[in-house]
XYZ file of C-alpha atoms in Angstrom:
675
model
C 19.627 4.518 -191.437
C 22.665 2.430 -192.324
C 26.292 3.350 -192.880
C 25.633 3.426 -196.624
C 22.460 5.500 -196.394
C 23.105 9.252 -196.295
C 21.733 11.346 -193.463
C 18.849 13.342 -194.917
C 19.318 16.934 -193.791
C 16.840 19.753 -193.602
C 17.855 23.363 -193.044
C 15.827 25.513 -190.680
C 16.426 29.096 -191.797
C 17.863 29.677 -195.296
C 20.445 32.423 -194.695
C 23.993 32.851 -195.963
C 25.523 30.463 -193.411
C 22.932 27.895 -194.472
C 24.237 28.150 -198.028
C 27.738 27.375 -196.754
C 26.368 24.360 -194.886
C 24.572 23.230 -198.044
C 27.915 23.313 -199.860
C 29.422 21.232 -197.091
C 26.603 18.700 -197.259
C 27.071 18.371 -201.038
C 30.780 17.645 -200.501
C 30.280 15.307 -197.534
C 30.486 11.531 -197.388
C 27.525 11.038 -195.061
C 24.941 13.743 -195.742
C 22.441 14.902 -198.310
C 20.411 18.108 -198.204
C 16.770 17.320 -199.018
C 14.659 20.219 -197.736
C 14.591 23.819 -196.520
C 12.155 25.191 -193.954
C 11.465 28.854 -194.698
C 9.174 31.412 -193.112
C 8.759 32.884 -196.606
C 8.945 29.957 -199.033
C 8.147 32.257 -201.959
C 11.269 34.362 -201.386
C 13.096 34.797 -204.694
C 16.312 32.837 -205.132
C 15.690 30.016 -202.632
C 15.566 27.289 -205.247
C 18.726 28.601 -206.897
C 20.595 28.913 -203.582
C 19.652 25.387 -202.498
C 19.474 23.331 -205.682
C 17.609 20.040 -205.409
C 16.110 20.797 -201.980
C 12.364 20.936 -201.396
C 11.213 24.312 -200.063
C 8.785 23.818 -197.167
C 6.408 26.374 -195.714
C 7.666 27.071 -192.198
C 9.762 25.401 -189.539
C 6.983 23.156 -188.233
C 6.597 21.651 -191.686
C 10.282 20.795 -191.713
C 10.065 19.051 -188.340
C 6.956 17.140 -189.396
C 8.534 15.834 -192.595
C 9.144 12.063 -192.254
C 11.832 12.142 -194.935
C 14.183 14.291 -192.843
C 16.570 12.692 -190.342
C 18.479 15.710 -189.084
C 18.024 19.459 -188.946
C 20.627 22.191 -189.286
C 19.443 25.281 -187.377
C 20.777 28.543 -188.781
C 18.188 31.092 -187.664
C 19.181 34.046 -185.416
C 20.392 33.184 -181.917
C 17.141 33.712 -179.939
C 15.408 30.877 -181.816
C 18.071 28.227 -181.269
C 16.782 26.790 -178.001
C 13.108 26.774 -178.985
C 13.583 25.007 -182.301
C 16.280 22.605 -181.128
C 13.968 21.450 -178.344
C 11.046 21.082 -180.734
C 13.240 19.204 -183.190
C 14.300 16.762 -180.474
C 10.659 16.290 -179.500
C 9.975 15.484 -183.176
C 12.729 12.868 -183.144
C 15.110 14.885 -185.323
C 18.844 15.084 -184.825
C 20.133 18.649 -184.563
C 23.224 20.528 -185.630
C 22.793 24.067 -184.336
C 24.803 27.090 -185.385
C 26.860 28.788 -182.734
C 26.165 29.984 -180.176
C 24.261 26.862 -179.208
C 22.005 29.123 -177.118
C 21.941 32.565 -175.525
C 23.123 31.157 -172.190
C 24.448 27.972 -170.659
C 21.048 27.558 -168.957
C 19.283 27.502 -172.319
C 21.870 25.106 -173.724
C 21.336 22.788 -170.781
C 17.610 22.708 -171.581
C 18.420 21.803 -175.193
C 20.755 19.039 -174.063
C 18.093 17.780 -171.670
C 15.569 17.550 -174.518
C 18.035 15.686 -176.741
C 19.030 13.328 -173.946
C 15.386 12.427 -173.296
C 14.630 12.021 -177.015
C 17.759 9.979 -177.718
C 18.751 12.351 -180.520
C 22.025 13.965 -181.534
C 22.703 17.604 -180.656
C 25.845 19.396 -181.733
C 27.119 22.958 -181.835
C 28.315 23.947 -185.308
C 31.734 25.403 -184.594
C 33.028 24.422 -188.003
C 36.671 25.169 -187.191
C 36.754 22.456 -184.519
C 36.300 19.688 -187.103
C 38.778 20.995 -189.686
C 42.029 18.934 -189.673
C 43.986 22.099 -188.850
C 42.589 22.036 -185.302
C 43.744 18.505 -184.587
C 47.176 19.325 -185.983
C 47.430 22.340 -183.698
C 46.518 20.267 -180.652
C 49.127 17.680 -181.614
C 51.788 20.394 -181.817
C 50.878 21.692 -178.364
C 51.008 18.180 -176.958
C 54.405 17.538 -178.549
C 55.967 20.344 -176.530
C 57.357 22.053 -179.602
C 56.984 25.463 -177.910
C 57.554 24.187 -174.381
C 55.041 24.886 -171.652
C 52.146 27.087 -172.725
C 51.963 30.299 -170.716
C 49.712 32.697 -172.656
C 47.165 32.587 -175.467
C 45.829 35.502 -177.512
C 42.845 34.948 -179.744
C 40.448 37.259 -181.543
C 37.606 37.253 -184.029
C 36.680 40.756 -185.067
C 35.461 42.570 -188.144
C 33.935 45.929 -188.994
C 30.499 46.311 -190.494
C 30.127 49.279 -192.912
C 28.513 51.299 -190.136
C 25.754 51.167 -187.568
C 22.911 49.273 -189.236
C 19.959 49.010 -186.817
C 18.082 46.701 -189.172
C 20.953 44.166 -189.322
C 20.854 41.201 -186.946
C 24.334 42.019 -185.638
C 23.084 45.335 -184.241
C 19.572 44.172 -183.304
C 19.015 43.817 -179.569
C 15.921 41.699 -180.222
C 18.083 39.243 -182.163
C 20.816 39.081 -179.492
C 23.289 40.903 -181.703
C 26.798 41.978 -180.870
C 30.177 40.326 -180.938
C 30.258 38.202 -177.781
C 27.517 35.837 -178.872
C 28.126 35.996 -182.602
C 31.899 35.505 -182.711
C 33.175 35.638 -179.109
C 32.604 31.919 -178.721
C 35.336 31.218 -181.275
C 38.280 32.584 -179.281
C 36.776 31.391 -175.978
C 36.309 27.838 -177.202
C 39.768 27.932 -178.756
C 41.645 29.033 -175.629
C 39.755 26.422 -173.579
C 40.864 23.814 -176.130
C 44.519 24.938 -176.068
C 44.653 25.208 -172.270
C 43.228 21.691 -172.148
C 45.748 20.375 -174.673
C 48.567 21.852 -172.596
C 47.294 19.856 -169.614
C 46.574 16.674 -171.571
C 42.805 17.242 -171.413
C 40.131 17.656 -174.108
C 39.526 21.190 -172.825
C 40.011 23.253 -169.677
C 37.780 25.530 -167.632
C 39.047 28.917 -166.454
C 38.924 29.650 -162.748
C 38.767 33.422 -163.342
C 37.017 35.459 -166.029
C 37.212 39.256 -166.248
C 35.444 40.921 -169.141
C 34.498 44.289 -170.576
C 32.647 45.551 -173.631
C 31.535 48.711 -175.376
C 27.752 48.693 -175.687
C 26.603 50.739 -178.656
C 23.416 52.708 -179.251
C 21.293 49.566 -179.691
C 22.614 48.078 -176.468
C 24.692 45.303 -178.047
C 28.444 44.898 -177.668
C 30.309 46.335 -180.635
C 33.770 45.421 -179.363
C 34.723 43.457 -176.273
C 37.642 41.765 -174.527
C 38.106 39.322 -171.684
C 40.927 37.801 -169.644
C 40.734 34.136 -168.667
C 42.979 32.527 -166.065
C 43.312 28.740 -166.049
C 44.506 26.455 -163.263
C 48.224 25.985 -163.767
C 48.812 29.610 -164.648
C 47.853 29.918 -168.319
C 46.387 33.332 -169.116
C 44.309 33.948 -172.223
C 43.338 37.231 -173.823
C 40.258 37.012 -176.035
C 38.515 39.715 -178.019
C 35.728 40.095 -180.544
C 34.038 42.871 -182.484
C 31.463 43.710 -185.112
C 32.528 47.347 -185.531
C 36.295 46.980 -185.405
C 38.690 45.102 -187.659
C 41.122 42.823 -185.820
C 43.956 40.730 -187.201
C 42.324 37.446 -186.087
C 45.662 35.734 -185.611
C 45.765 33.014 -182.978
C 48.936 33.337 -180.893
C 50.125 30.742 -178.383
C 53.195 31.623 -176.299
C 55.316 28.952 -174.659
C 58.579 28.735 -172.775
C 60.480 27.706 -175.949
C 58.685 29.631 -178.651
C 55.294 30.488 -179.992
C 52.694 29.400 -182.524
C 50.807 31.750 -184.823
C 47.843 30.803 -186.985
C 46.397 33.471 -189.309
C 42.646 33.453 -190.005
C 42.208 30.306 -187.959
C 38.411 30.263 -188.079
C 38.353 29.519 -191.814
C 41.698 27.697 -191.894
C 43.253 30.600 -193.752
C 40.623 30.427 -196.486
C 36.933 31.175 -196.827
C 33.573 29.412 -196.487
C 34.556 26.953 -199.209
C 38.191 25.923 -198.823
C 40.893 26.522 -196.209
C 44.273 24.847 -196.681
C 45.288 25.377 -193.084
C 48.582 27.027 -192.136
C 50.365 26.961 -188.766
C 53.576 28.917 -188.082
C 55.897 27.649 -185.358
C 58.454 30.255 -184.242
C 61.306 29.133 -182.032
C 62.839 31.191 -179.255
C 65.677 32.001 -181.682
C 63.234 33.419 -184.228
C 63.432 30.477 -186.633
C 60.067 29.963 -188.339
C 58.576 26.716 -189.644
C 55.329 26.797 -191.612
C 53.159 23.705 -191.436
C 50.227 23.259 -193.796
C 47.641 20.484 -193.601
C 46.949 21.254 -197.292
C 43.271 20.363 -196.934
C 41.199 21.027 -200.057
C 37.817 19.669 -199.023
C 34.915 22.033 -198.393
C 35.451 23.480 -194.913
C 31.861 22.753 -193.870
C 31.977 19.132 -195.030
C 33.929 18.146 -191.922
C 31.178 19.117 -189.473
C 28.532 17.495 -191.690
C 30.477 14.232 -191.651
C 31.340 14.428 -187.944
C 27.652 14.868 -187.130
C 26.693 12.128 -189.570
C 29.207 9.692 -188.136
C 27.937 10.360 -184.629
C 24.314 9.837 -185.689
C 25.106 6.614 -187.541
C 27.042 5.341 -184.517
C 24.159 6.140 -182.161
C 26.085 8.846 -180.316
C 24.241 11.935 -179.095
C 27.140 14.391 -179.235
C 30.258 15.143 -181.244
C 33.398 13.135 -180.730
C 36.426 15.247 -179.794
C 37.825 17.538 -181.159
C 34.266 18.464 -182.060
C 32.448 20.249 -179.257
C 30.611 17.808 -177.039
C 27.936 18.907 -174.593
C 30.257 19.641 -171.667
C 32.504 21.651 -173.972
C 29.610 23.741 -175.327
C 28.318 24.364 -171.814
C 31.771 25.421 -170.637
C 32.160 27.935 -173.442
C 28.712 29.393 -172.810
C 29.407 29.717 -169.090
C 32.409 31.869 -169.954
C 30.291 33.956 -172.344
C 27.680 34.311 -169.580
C 30.321 35.649 -167.196
C 31.735 37.932 -169.876
C 28.297 39.352 -170.624
C 27.507 39.767 -166.929
C 30.760 41.672 -166.398
C 29.857 43.943 -169.311
C 26.262 44.439 -168.116
C 24.869 42.946 -171.323
C 21.374 41.497 -170.948
C 19.115 41.628 -173.967
C 15.562 42.913 -173.721
C 14.301 39.561 -175.002
C 15.787 37.866 -171.917
C 13.805 39.965 -169.446
C 10.443 39.084 -167.938
C 8.184 41.339 -170.067
C 9.429 39.621 -173.233
C 9.803 36.087 -171.853
C 6.143 35.194 -171.738
C 6.520 31.606 -172.960
C 8.540 28.604 -171.854
C 11.912 27.743 -173.361
C 10.116 25.685 -176.028
C 8.193 28.781 -177.126
C 4.895 27.497 -175.773
C 2.639 28.995 -173.086
C 3.033 27.580 -169.580
C 0.858 24.513 -169.054
C -0.890 23.598 -165.808
C -2.349 20.326 -164.596
C 0.841 18.268 -164.437
C 0.762 15.191 -162.224
C 4.400 14.094 -162.003
C 4.601 15.958 -158.677
C 1.688 15.129 -156.413
C 0.028 17.440 -153.938
C -0.886 17.103 -150.278
C -2.839 18.953 -147.639
C -0.672 20.826 -145.136
C -2.322 21.915 -141.872
C -2.986 25.652 -141.953
C -2.794 26.013 -145.732
C -5.968 26.821 -147.649
C -4.850 25.040 -150.825
C -2.975 21.827 -151.561
C 0.778 22.141 -151.861
C 3.127 20.035 -153.916
C 4.872 17.273 -151.992
C 8.232 18.955 -152.581
C 9.154 22.634 -152.527
C 11.507 24.224 -155.043
C 14.432 26.363 -153.945
C 16.314 28.272 -156.632
C 19.035 30.452 -155.145
C 21.545 29.904 -157.949
C 19.829 31.901 -160.677
C 20.550 35.573 -161.314
C 18.486 36.346 -164.412
C 14.869 35.826 -165.328
C 15.785 33.936 -168.486
C 17.855 31.400 -166.528
C 15.552 30.924 -163.532
C 12.302 30.738 -165.486
C 13.450 27.549 -167.248
C 13.500 25.613 -163.981
C 10.433 27.348 -162.518
C 8.412 26.529 -165.644
C 9.472 22.883 -165.621
C 8.667 22.476 -161.916
C 5.225 24.026 -162.357
C 4.418 22.021 -165.484
C 5.293 18.840 -163.573
C 2.727 19.763 -160.905
C 4.880 21.713 -158.452
C 3.379 24.807 -156.861
C 5.381 25.256 -153.634
C 8.252 27.755 -153.810
C 10.867 28.429 -151.132
C 12.384 31.912 -150.838
C 14.130 33.973 -148.196
C 14.764 37.638 -147.577
C 18.538 37.153 -147.664
C 18.703 34.748 -150.604
C 20.753 36.227 -153.414
C 20.609 39.639 -151.774
C 16.873 39.640 -152.458
C 17.081 38.522 -156.068
C 15.483 35.124 -155.446
C 12.316 36.825 -154.242
C 12.390 39.305 -157.120
C 12.822 36.506 -159.653
C 9.897 34.548 -158.243
C 7.773 37.691 -158.174
C 8.539 38.403 -161.826
C 7.762 34.814 -162.764
C 4.472 34.631 -160.823
C 3.265 37.842 -162.452
C 4.560 37.008 -165.903
C 2.997 33.533 -165.907
C -0.169 34.581 -164.059
C -0.034 31.737 -161.535
C 0.120 33.471 -158.146
C -3.321 32.163 -157.139
C -2.224 28.577 -157.868
C 1.078 28.888 -156.043
C 2.156 28.474 -152.436
C 4.932 30.898 -151.494
C 7.239 30.376 -148.526
C 8.987 33.477 -147.177
C 11.697 33.725 -144.541
C 12.956 36.722 -142.644
C 14.773 37.847 -139.491
C 18.032 36.092 -140.290
C 20.829 36.718 -137.821
C 22.218 39.184 -136.945
C 18.909 40.999 -137.617
C 16.831 38.545 -135.642
C 14.494 40.831 -133.700
C 10.705 41.160 -133.518
C 10.568 44.613 -135.137
C 12.542 43.352 -138.146
C 9.887 40.801 -139.124
C 7.306 43.259 -140.415
C 9.848 45.546 -142.057
C 11.525 42.743 -143.986
C 8.219 41.106 -144.883
C 7.056 44.380 -146.436
C 10.172 44.383 -148.641
C 9.697 40.709 -149.471
C 6.112 41.292 -150.569
C 7.253 44.155 -152.761
C 9.858 41.950 -154.403
C 7.370 39.098 -154.762
C 4.769 41.466 -156.268
C 2.060 40.057 -154.011
C 0.133 41.192 -150.940
C 0.685 38.039 -148.892
C 2.766 34.910 -148.421
C 1.330 31.490 -147.691
C 3.937 30.226 -145.229
C 6.320 32.308 -143.141
C 9.396 31.290 -141.170
C 11.763 33.210 -138.997
C 15.058 32.248 -140.582
C 16.875 31.989 -137.261
C 16.072 32.244 -133.568
C 17.423 34.702 -131.036
C 17.209 33.110 -127.569
C 18.009 36.475 -125.966
C 14.550 37.719 -126.988
C 11.471 36.370 -125.157
C 9.744 34.009 -127.552
C 6.382 35.695 -127.020
C 7.638 38.843 -128.730
C 8.329 36.854 -131.876
C 4.923 35.172 -131.748
C 3.270 38.584 -131.319
C 5.144 39.989 -134.316
C 4.158 37.108 -136.610
C 0.583 37.097 -135.320
C 0.292 40.786 -136.233
C 1.203 39.916 -139.821
C -1.499 37.240 -139.836
C -4.100 39.725 -138.630
C -2.909 42.214 -141.284
C -3.449 39.550 -143.955
C 0.199 39.480 -144.995
C 0.676 35.888 -143.768
C -2.237 33.647 -144.817
C -1.120 30.303 -143.567
C 1.139 28.742 -140.964
C 4.145 30.504 -139.504
C 6.986 29.183 -137.411
C 10.725 28.921 -137.118
C 13.533 27.787 -139.325
C 16.424 26.398 -137.273
C 14.513 26.503 -134.003
C 14.938 24.044 -131.156
C 11.983 21.975 -129.974
C 12.170 23.715 -126.604
C 11.655 27.137 -128.191
C 8.874 25.799 -130.397
C 7.114 24.312 -127.356
C 7.522 27.583 -125.485
C 6.174 29.573 -128.444
C 3.164 27.270 -128.836
C 2.389 27.468 -125.112
C 2.603 31.270 -125.202
C 0.210 31.464 -128.145
C -2.271 29.145 -126.439
C -2.196 31.311 -123.286
C -2.655 34.581 -125.132
C -5.031 33.582 -127.914
C -2.522 34.222 -130.682
C -2.025 32.038 -133.749
C 0.201 29.156 -132.755
C 3.415 28.427 -134.643
C 2.279 25.707 -137.027
C 5.325 24.777 -139.070
C 9.039 24.202 -138.791
C 11.848 24.382 -141.331
C 14.789 22.489 -139.907
C 17.294 20.188 -141.505
C 15.896 16.681 -141.773
C 17.328 13.770 -143.718
C 18.191 10.099 -143.517
C 21.699 11.181 -142.521
C 21.833 13.094 -139.244
C 23.694 16.413 -139.326
C 26.505 16.074 -136.769
C 27.683 19.686 -136.828
C 25.846 22.747 -138.159
C 26.553 23.400 -141.836
C 26.214 27.110 -141.121
C 26.134 28.966 -137.820
C 22.781 28.726 -136.104
C 21.529 25.705 -138.061
C 19.435 23.061 -136.310
C 18.831 19.470 -137.367
C 15.670 17.530 -136.611
C 16.998 14.114 -137.634
C 17.737 12.751 -134.156
C 15.559 10.104 -132.555
C 14.275 12.638 -130.027
C 13.313 15.105 -132.749
C 11.521 12.463 -134.817
C 9.452 11.470 -131.805
C 8.580 15.153 -131.182
C 7.562 15.770 -134.795
C 5.452 12.619 -134.833
C 3.676 13.403 -131.567
C 3.053 17.025 -132.532
C 2.248 16.201 -136.202
C 4.258 19.299 -136.903
C 4.865 20.026 -140.603
C 8.581 20.264 -141.271
C 9.828 21.861 -144.471
C 13.151 20.026 -144.570
C 16.241 21.672 -146.007
C 19.289 19.653 -147.139
C 16.905 16.719 -147.213
C 19.268 14.611 -149.340
C 22.374 15.157 -147.244
C 24.140 17.619 -149.594
C 25.870 14.864 -151.551
C 26.367 12.320 -148.756
C 24.279 9.768 -150.673
C 26.247 10.229 -153.903
C 29.713 9.033 -154.885
C 31.101 12.323 -153.574
C 31.095 10.650 -150.144
C 32.563 7.375 -148.898
C 34.513 5.919 -146.036
C 37.658 6.384 -148.121
C 36.755 9.858 -149.436
C 37.961 12.777 -147.335
C 38.491 15.479 -149.956
C 35.272 17.382 -149.160
C 35.649 19.142 -145.814
C 31.951 19.871 -145.388
C 30.853 16.293 -146.024
C 33.419 14.930 -143.573
C 32.667 17.476 -140.859
C 28.886 17.443 -141.104
C 27.894 13.900 -142.041
C 30.704 11.403 -141.468
C 29.848 8.949 -138.707
C 29.577 5.182 -138.703
C 25.854 5.389 -138.002
C 25.344 7.640 -141.019
C 27.462 5.365 -143.194
C 25.309 2.446 -142.088
C 22.259 4.383 -143.268
C 24.034 5.136 -146.530
C 24.886 1.437 -146.979
C 21.241 0.464 -146.530
C 20.117 3.199 -148.943
C 22.558 1.822 -151.523
C 21.222 -1.696 -150.958
C 17.570 -0.702 -151.277
C 18.268 1.485 -154.299
C 19.862 -1.442 -156.115
C 16.804 -3.595 -155.446
C 14.382 -0.899 -156.623
C 16.357 0.220 -159.675
C 16.893 3.655 -158.158
C 19.808 5.677 -156.822
C 20.687 6.051 -153.131
C 19.786 9.747 -153.312
C 16.258 8.740 -154.386
C 15.968 6.565 -151.279
C 17.165 9.474 -149.138
C 14.481 11.756 -150.566
C 11.798 9.065 -150.256
C 12.768 8.642 -146.599
C 11.864 12.278 -145.949
C 8.650 12.081 -147.982
C 7.322 8.985 -146.212
C 7.602 10.132 -142.601
C 4.626 9.636 -140.230
C 4.244 13.409 -139.871
C 3.856 16.140 -142.522
C 7.335 16.211 -144.061
C 7.936 18.432 -147.084
C 11.458 18.372 -148.523
C 12.983 21.472 -150.073
C 14.886 20.533 -153.214
C 17.340 22.741 -155.083
C 18.028 21.323 -158.549
C 20.184 23.508 -160.765
C 19.281 21.850 -164.058
C 16.309 20.152 -165.674
C 18.170 16.863 -165.481
C 18.598 17.244 -161.721
C 14.909 18.101 -161.376
C 13.843 15.024 -163.337
C 16.208 12.901 -161.286
C 14.704 14.171 -158.019
C 11.226 13.305 -159.247
C 12.258 9.662 -159.580
C 11.945 9.424 -155.794
C 8.258 10.356 -155.760
C 6.984 6.908 -156.704
C 8.857 5.155 -153.897
C 6.601 4.061 -151.041
C 8.334 3.183 -147.790
C 6.535 1.388 -144.978
C 7.160 2.107 -141.292
C 9.311 -1.025 -141.263
C 11.311 0.298 -144.220
C 11.873 3.608 -142.455
C 13.001 1.872 -139.281
C 15.343 -0.414 -141.221
C 16.906 2.454 -143.155
C 17.443 4.300 -139.895
C 19.097 1.213 -138.423
C 16.472 0.208 -135.893
C 15.614 -3.293 -137.078
C 16.043 -5.842 -139.805
C 14.037 -5.536 -142.987
C 12.655 -8.500 -144.840
C 14.258 -9.118 -148.208
């Protein structure tokens, strides 16, 4: 493509919004509509609605067409992530109708696919590219109404009545107002709050939402309050069964701004002249019009085209870039959670495929496997922790990606997420049918309930949540030195004999003295010996416990003990919780935890050497930190906790680093390393 060659667009899903986009493409400077992908290519009226475009049989045909550069996705919301990811894999640029995805987690997966493919991905909030938006931002920045204090924004309309067959009322199509039109006022107030602070957009620090869920379980009208740092409060509302005035109102210390029918610039899907009313504190009104007569959808077509031609992967501001789209969706996620709105298609029984719409694949080799003493099957060299997810649809994205890369070791705990982490893993293992291939770590008896009789009771609940009859590795989450160690060994040994623990057990955050005492007791009494540990271990030594009762095994004495015992250690916080990133530094003291837990000159020396080695290997210091844990002369299995697919891929970059004993000693500071 060159600057004089139009972007050849294909439309995936020929609905009414697609016809508006087609009009915009026809009026654009950079684009040309060449094809339509339709599930029913014989549907009457397609040729007339999209004159000059080839009608292709299905979405796959559109993505396979070599004469298409970019795809506009206008199918119902649940298909956005699947087809945007497949389009990126096919090398197609993507402009996707709002909402970009059902959740921020899905959107992140779409962004990840585009980033890897080197393709453009943009969210089609048409209003953001209309000149009226830039004019509004300029007015806010000029201080014409003083300091912004409150914003009120709505997008609501009333359908003729409850129509169960219509996508707006269909639970299976993620209907309702929040996802269909709620993103407009949310994205707008984030834009205005940002403009007031001199930023492209702002993120609220508080979100409180409510909604009325109708008979099909979708939100028919809903409202939310957003509070932004600096004190700006925004009221947003949306509806599909209630007419609202849809006037944007911005209140400042010296007046207010009102914009009627902002979303179409005061017009319709063809033309919106754009009108902004500025009302002073004395009531004087000034009406400003951008008097724009171009097709309202031509602006987003050209903004996408200009980005593609320039080699950019996201919209330039004031279009919605990736961080902006993610921020809006995070607010919608919180709004939906507050309203109790989760669609049936997001739950485990309906989420049987990966985010790309394909069945889960096994046999991946990006994550290798190793033999761990006491385990009957090989385990991946890293274990996945996933405490941050609270829905199946969000957590399954990361679980699927980890498994498809070759990972099969999963870290859970009785107290994690109030039990939801175990329940999520249990749903996923059953849904994907991979329990037999997986190695499950369970933890129980966290303080203050750290007693022998708690172990069996909590394990029974864990197994119920995990939907399995056994775990493969078990750790007591804390130790209670007031209880004789033999009582704990007896309790865990009973679970082994009952078949509910079928691998090694041991302690998380146990001292070496208690481990030695427990092993000696088991040897005397013929019980199964504790065969694994889960203590903090990293290149940086933990100076103070991160949380009460935590134990590090990174000292010289501990490393000698682990090596002599050949004790498997499942290491948590194996990458120093940000110490090996730019969040830390000798001149950085803004993060209390980093300073308190990791800051010492010896640790900074280790960090310096990790930075040096990373530069020579073309890696990042955090990769060196993870490789340090992986290459220990005893079984060392790091627990990693990526929150996104990008973070997971980044962690895997450490797996091909081989460190010799001399490298390990040099990183630790014991001797010089040859260049």
